[in-house]
Short mmCIF file of C-alpha atoms and ligand atoms in Angstrom, two decimals:
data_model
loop_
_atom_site.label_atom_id
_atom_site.label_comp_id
_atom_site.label_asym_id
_atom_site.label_seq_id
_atom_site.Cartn_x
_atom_site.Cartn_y
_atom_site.Cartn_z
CA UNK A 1 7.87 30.56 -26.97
CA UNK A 2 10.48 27.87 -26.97
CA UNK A 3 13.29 28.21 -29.00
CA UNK A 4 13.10 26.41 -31.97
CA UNK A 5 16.47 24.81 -33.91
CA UNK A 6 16.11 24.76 -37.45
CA UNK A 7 17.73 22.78 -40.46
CA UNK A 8 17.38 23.53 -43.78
CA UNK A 9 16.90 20.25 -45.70
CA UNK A 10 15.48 20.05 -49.24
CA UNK A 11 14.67 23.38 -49.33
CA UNK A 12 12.54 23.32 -46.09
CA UNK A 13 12.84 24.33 -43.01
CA UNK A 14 12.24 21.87 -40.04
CA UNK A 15 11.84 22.47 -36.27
CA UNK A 16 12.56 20.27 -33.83
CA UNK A 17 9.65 17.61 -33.23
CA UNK A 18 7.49 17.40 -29.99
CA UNK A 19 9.26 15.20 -27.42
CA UNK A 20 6.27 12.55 -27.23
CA UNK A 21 7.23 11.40 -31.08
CA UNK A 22 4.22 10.06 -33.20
CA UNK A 23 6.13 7.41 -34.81
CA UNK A 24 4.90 4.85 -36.90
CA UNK A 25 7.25 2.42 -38.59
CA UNK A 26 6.01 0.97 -42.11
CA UNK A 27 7.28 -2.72 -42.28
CA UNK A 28 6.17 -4.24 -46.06
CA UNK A 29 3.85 -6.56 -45.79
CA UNK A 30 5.99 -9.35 -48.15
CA UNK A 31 6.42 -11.51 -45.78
CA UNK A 32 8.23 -14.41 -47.95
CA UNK A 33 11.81 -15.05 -49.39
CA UNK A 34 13.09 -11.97 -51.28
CA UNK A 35 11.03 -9.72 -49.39
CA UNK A 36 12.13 -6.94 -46.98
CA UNK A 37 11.04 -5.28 -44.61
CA UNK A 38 10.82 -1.60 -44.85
CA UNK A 39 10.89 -0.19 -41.39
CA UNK A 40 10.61 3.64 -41.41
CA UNK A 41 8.73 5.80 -39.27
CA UNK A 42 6.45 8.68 -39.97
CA UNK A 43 8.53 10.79 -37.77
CA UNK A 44 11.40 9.97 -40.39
CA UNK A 45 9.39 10.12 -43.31
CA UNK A 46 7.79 13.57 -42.41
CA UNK A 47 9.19 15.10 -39.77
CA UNK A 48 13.05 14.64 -39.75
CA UNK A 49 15.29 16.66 -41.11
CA UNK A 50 17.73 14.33 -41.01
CA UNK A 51 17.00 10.92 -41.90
CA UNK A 52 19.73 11.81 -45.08
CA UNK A 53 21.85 13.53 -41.95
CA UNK A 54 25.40 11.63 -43.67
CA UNK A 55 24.69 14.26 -46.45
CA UNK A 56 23.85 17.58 -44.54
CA UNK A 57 26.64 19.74 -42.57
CA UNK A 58 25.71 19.14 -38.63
CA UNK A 59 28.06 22.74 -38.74
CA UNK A 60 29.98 21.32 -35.32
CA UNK A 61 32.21 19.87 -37.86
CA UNK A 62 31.03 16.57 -36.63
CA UNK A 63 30.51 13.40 -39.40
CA UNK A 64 29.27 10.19 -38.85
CA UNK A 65 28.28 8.28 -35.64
CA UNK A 66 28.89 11.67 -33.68
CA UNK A 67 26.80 13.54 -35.95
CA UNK A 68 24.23 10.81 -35.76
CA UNK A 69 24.15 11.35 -32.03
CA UNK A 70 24.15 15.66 -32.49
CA UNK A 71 21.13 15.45 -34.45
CA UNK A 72 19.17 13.24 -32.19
CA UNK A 73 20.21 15.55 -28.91
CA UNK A 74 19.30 19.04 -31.01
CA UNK A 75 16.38 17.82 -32.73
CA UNK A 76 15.03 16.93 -28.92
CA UNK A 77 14.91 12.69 -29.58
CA UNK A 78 18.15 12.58 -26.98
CA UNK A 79 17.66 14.59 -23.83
CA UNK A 80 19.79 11.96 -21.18
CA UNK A 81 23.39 12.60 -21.49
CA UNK A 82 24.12 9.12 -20.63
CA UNK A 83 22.42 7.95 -23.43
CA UNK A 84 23.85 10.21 -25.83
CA UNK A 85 27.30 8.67 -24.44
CA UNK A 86 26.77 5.39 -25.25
CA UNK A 87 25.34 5.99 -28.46
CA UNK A 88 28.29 7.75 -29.16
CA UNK A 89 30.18 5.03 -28.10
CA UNK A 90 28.90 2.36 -30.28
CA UNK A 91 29.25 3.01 -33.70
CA UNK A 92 26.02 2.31 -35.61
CA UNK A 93 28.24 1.48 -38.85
CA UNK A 94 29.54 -1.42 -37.73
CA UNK A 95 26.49 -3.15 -36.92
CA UNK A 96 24.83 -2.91 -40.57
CA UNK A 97 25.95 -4.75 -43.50
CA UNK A 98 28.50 -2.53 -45.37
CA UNK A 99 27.00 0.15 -48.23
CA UNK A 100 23.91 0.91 -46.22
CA UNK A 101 23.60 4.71 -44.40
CA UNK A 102 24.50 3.45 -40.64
CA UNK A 103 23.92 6.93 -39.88
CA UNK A 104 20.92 8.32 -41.44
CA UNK A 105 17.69 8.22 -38.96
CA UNK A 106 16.14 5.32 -40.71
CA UNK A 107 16.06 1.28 -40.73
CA UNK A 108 17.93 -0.89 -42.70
CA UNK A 109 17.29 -4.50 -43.82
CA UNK A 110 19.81 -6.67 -42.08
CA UNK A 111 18.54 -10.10 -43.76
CA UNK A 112 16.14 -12.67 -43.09
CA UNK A 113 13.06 -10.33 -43.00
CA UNK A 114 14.25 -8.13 -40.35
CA UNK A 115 15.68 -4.84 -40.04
CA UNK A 116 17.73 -3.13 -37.40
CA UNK A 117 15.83 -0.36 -36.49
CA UNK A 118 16.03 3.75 -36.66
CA UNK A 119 18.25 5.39 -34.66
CA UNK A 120 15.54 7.37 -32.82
CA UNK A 121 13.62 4.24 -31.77
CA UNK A 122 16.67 2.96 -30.00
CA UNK A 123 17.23 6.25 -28.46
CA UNK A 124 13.72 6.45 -27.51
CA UNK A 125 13.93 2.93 -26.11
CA UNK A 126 17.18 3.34 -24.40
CA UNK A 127 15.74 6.58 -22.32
CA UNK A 128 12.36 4.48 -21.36
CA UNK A 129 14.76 2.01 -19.67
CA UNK A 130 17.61 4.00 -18.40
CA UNK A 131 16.77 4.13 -15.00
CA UNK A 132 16.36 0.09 -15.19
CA UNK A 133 20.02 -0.02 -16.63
CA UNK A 134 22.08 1.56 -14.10
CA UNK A 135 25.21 -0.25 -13.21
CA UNK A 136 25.17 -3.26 -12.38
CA UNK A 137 21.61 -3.88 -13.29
CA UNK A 138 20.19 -6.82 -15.65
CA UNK A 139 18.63 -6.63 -18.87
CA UNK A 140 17.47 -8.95 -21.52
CA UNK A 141 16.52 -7.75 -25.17
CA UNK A 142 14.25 -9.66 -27.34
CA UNK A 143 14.85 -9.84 -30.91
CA UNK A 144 18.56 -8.48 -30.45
CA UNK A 145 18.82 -8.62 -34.35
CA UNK A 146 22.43 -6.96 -35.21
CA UNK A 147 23.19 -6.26 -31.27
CA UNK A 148 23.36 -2.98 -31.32
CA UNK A 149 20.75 -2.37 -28.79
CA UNK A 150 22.12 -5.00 -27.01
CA UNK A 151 25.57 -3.97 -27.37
CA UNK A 152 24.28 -0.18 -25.68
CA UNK A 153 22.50 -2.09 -23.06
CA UNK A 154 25.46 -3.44 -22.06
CA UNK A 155 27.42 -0.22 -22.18
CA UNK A 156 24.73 1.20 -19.97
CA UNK A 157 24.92 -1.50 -16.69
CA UNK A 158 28.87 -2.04 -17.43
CA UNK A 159 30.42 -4.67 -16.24
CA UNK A 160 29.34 -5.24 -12.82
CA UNK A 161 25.81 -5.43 -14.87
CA UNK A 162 24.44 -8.51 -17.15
CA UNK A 163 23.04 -8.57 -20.35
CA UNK A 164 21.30 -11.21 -22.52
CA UNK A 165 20.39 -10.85 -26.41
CA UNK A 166 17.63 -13.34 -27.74
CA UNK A 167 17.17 -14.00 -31.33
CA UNK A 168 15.62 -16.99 -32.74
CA UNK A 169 17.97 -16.67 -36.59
CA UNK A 170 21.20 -18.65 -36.20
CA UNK A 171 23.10 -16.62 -38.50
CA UNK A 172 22.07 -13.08 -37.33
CA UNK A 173 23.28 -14.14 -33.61
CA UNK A 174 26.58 -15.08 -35.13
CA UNK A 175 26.87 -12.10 -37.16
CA UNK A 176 25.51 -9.84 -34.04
CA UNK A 177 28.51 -11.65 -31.91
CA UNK A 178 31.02 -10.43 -34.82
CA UNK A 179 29.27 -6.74 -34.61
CA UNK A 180 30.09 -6.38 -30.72
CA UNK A 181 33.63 -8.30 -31.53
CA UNK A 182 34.62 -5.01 -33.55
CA UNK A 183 33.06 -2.59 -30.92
CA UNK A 184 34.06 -0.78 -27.67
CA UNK A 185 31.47 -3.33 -26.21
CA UNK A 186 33.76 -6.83 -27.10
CA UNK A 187 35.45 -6.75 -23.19
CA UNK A 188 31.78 -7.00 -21.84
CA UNK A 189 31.47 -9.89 -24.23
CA UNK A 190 34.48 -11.31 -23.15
CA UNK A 191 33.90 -10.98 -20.03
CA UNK A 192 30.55 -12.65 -20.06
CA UNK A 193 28.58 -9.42 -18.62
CA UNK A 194 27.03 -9.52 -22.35
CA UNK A 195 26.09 -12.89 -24.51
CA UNK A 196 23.82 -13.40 -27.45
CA UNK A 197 22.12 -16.52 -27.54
CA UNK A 198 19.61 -18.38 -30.44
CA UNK A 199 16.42 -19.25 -29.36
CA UNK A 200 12.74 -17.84 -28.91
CA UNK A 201 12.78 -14.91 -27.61
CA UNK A 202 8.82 -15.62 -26.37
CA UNK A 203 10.21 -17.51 -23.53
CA UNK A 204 12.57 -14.98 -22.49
CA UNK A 205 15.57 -16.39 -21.22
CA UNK A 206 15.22 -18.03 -18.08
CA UNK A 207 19.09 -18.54 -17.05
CA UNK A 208 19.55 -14.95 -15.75
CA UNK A 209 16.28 -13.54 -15.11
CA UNK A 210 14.68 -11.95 -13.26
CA UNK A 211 15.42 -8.93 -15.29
CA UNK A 212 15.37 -4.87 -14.35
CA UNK A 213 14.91 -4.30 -17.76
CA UNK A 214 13.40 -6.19 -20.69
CA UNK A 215 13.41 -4.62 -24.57
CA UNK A 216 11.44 -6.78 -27.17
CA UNK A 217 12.62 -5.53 -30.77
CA UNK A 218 9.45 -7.27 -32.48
CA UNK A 219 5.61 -6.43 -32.05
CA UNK A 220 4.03 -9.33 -30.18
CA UNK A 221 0.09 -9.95 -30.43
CA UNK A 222 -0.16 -9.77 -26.97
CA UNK A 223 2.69 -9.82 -24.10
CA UNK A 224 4.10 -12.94 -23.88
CA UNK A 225 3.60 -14.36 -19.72
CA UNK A 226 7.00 -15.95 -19.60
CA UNK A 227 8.32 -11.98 -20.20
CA UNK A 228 5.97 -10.76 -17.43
CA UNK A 229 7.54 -13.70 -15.01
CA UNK A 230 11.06 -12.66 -15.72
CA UNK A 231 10.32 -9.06 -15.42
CA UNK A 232 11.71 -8.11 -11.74
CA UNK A 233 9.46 -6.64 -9.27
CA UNK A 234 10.22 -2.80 -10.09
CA UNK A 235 11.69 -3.89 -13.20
CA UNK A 236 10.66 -2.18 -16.75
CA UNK A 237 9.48 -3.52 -19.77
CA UNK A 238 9.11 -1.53 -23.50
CA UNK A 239 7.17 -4.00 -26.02
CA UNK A 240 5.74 -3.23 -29.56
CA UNK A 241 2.45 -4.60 -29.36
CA UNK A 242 -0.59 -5.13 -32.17
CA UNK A 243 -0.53 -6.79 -35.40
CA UNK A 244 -0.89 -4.18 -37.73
CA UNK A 245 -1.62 -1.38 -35.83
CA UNK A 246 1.02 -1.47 -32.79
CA UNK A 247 1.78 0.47 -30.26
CA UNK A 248 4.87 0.74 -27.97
CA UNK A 249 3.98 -0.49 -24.65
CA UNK A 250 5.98 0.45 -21.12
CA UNK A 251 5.10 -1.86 -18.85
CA UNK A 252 6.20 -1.77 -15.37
CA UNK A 253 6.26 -4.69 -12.28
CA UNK A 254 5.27 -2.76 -8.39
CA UNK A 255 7.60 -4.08 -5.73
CA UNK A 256 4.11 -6.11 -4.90
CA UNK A 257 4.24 -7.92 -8.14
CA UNK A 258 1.24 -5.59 -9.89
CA UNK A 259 1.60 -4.60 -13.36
CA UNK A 260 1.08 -1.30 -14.75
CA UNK A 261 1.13 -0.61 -18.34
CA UNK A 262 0.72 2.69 -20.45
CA UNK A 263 1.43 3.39 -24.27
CA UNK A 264 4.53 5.54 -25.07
CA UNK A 265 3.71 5.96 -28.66
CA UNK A 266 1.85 4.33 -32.05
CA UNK A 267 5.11 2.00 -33.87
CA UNK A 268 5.19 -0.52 -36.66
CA UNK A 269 7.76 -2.97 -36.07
CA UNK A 270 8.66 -6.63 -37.56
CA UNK A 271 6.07 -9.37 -35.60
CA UNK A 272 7.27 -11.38 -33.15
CA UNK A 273 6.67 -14.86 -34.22
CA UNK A 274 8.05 -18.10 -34.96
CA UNK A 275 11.85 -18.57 -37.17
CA UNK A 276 9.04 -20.50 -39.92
CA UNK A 277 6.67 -17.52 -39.94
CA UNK A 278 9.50 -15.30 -40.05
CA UNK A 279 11.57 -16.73 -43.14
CA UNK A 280 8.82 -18.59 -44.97
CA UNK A 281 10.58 -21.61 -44.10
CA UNK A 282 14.10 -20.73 -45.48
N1 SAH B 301 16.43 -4.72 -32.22
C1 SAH B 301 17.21 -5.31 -33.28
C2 SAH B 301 16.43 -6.07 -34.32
C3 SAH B 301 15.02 -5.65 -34.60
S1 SAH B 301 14.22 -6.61 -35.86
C4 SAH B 301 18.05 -4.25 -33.95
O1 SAH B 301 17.68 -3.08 -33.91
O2 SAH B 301 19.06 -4.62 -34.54
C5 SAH B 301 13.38 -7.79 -34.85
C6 SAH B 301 14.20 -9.00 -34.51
O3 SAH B 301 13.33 -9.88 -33.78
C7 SAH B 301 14.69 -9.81 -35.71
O4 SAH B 301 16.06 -9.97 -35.65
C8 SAH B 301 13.95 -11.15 -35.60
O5 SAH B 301 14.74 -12.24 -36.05
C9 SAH B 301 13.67 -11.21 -34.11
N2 SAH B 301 12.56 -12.08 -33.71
C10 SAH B 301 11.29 -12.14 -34.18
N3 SAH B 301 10.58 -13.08 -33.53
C11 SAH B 301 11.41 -13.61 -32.59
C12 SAH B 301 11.27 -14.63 -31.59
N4 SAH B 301 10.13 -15.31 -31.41
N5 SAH B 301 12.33 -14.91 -30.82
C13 SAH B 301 13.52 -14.27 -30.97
N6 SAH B 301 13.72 -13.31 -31.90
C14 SAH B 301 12.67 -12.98 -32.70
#
């Protein structure tokens, strides 16, 4: 029998989860002013033992970003070192607005009806794309939101690479251009391997394309063409997809231009739509 690491958390005992996750992120349903989206996934709700994991010992001595990281390798979410490197890298707590629990496995509202989204989603996303962001490769992530993903993306193809972030809200582009400012990724912004741009991310972004790799952070009715276009033959592309009931889609491009496309894993993520549907107008 595999070996089995075990947490105690609330007075349970958990075991790691099954690689292929079941996860299912809850987004409210408000879609209007005030309202927020709560973005949590069953694996989180249910399964995790450490979607609290600021307030449990890791017992490697480890706090904060690093422990973030531990708990996704031990619990079996992180299995590519190079992944866990950049994650460690990038410090989750400076892309969410101050107070919230940058480290605990979960969402977190980052304004304007959107959320940034659980640690293990990136992970999980980051490892369905790693071989299509190897050095020097290009990437383009849709609905870059805070930039974190983004910001990893462009840890992963360095600088010889080139990365694009898309998001259609003026003011979380700006304040995702601060979040990479304070991080170990700013010299790849700088340099202009890595730029976040406003616009809609449906189009893709045509300037840089075709892509290796392209990330869409919001669940899209159906995949948008333009994103097929820009997707490079042998390229890679992981898309939420569904209304309410989504699933997270890895598409890839044959060398011939042929598209195959097979579902990772059941999600609920913020839709894909237009800045009007998005912020009921504000
Ligand atoms: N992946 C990001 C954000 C996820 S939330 C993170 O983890 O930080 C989804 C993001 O998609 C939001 O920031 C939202 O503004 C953006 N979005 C939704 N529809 C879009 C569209 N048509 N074009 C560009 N961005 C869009």
């Amino acid at each position: 029998m595999r070996s089995c690491p075990t947490l105690t958390a609330y007075g349970r005992h958990y075991c790691a989860p099954p690689r292929r996750l079941v996860s299912l992120t809850f987004t409210s349903l408000h879609r209007h002013n005030s309202a927020q989206f709560l973005n949590f996934s069953l694996f989180t709700a249910f399964r995790s033992p450490f979607s609290r994991m600021e307030q449990f010992q890791t017992g490697t001595g480890l706090t904060g970003n690093k422990a973030m990281v531990e708990n996704l390798k031990r619990f079996g979410v992180i299995s590519s070192k190079k992944v866990a490197k950049v994650m460690e890298a990038l410090d989750r707590g400076l892309f969410v607005p101050a107070g919230s629990s940058a480290y605990a496995d979960t969402p977190l509202p980052i304004g304007y009806n959107a959320t940034i989204s659980a640690p293990h989603m990136h992970a999980m996303c980051l490892q369905l794309l790693e071989d299509k962001l190897q050095p020097g490769m290009r990437a383009l992530d849709v609905g870059s939101g805070t930039g974190y993903l983004t910001g990893c993306f462009a840890l992963m193809v360095g600088a010889e690479g080139r990365v694009v972030g898309v998001d259609h809200i003026p003011q979380l582009v700006d304040m995702s251009i601060k979040n990479v400012e304070k991080s170990v990724a700013a010299s790849l912004l700088q340099k202009g391997s890595l730029s976040l741009h406003v616009g809609d991310g449906r189009k893709g972004w045509g300037e840089f394309a075709p892509y290796d790799a392209i990330h869409v952070g919001a669940a899209a009715s159906e995949v948008p063409h333009a994103l097929l276009d820009q997707l490079k033959p042998g390229g890679r592309m992981v898309i939420p997809v569904g209304t309410y009931f989504q699933e997270l889609k890895v598409i890839d491009k044959s060398e011939d231009g042929s598209i195959k496309a097979r579902t990772e894993t059941s999600v609920r993520y913020v839709p894909l739509t237009s800045r009007v549907e998005q912020t009921g107008g504000f």
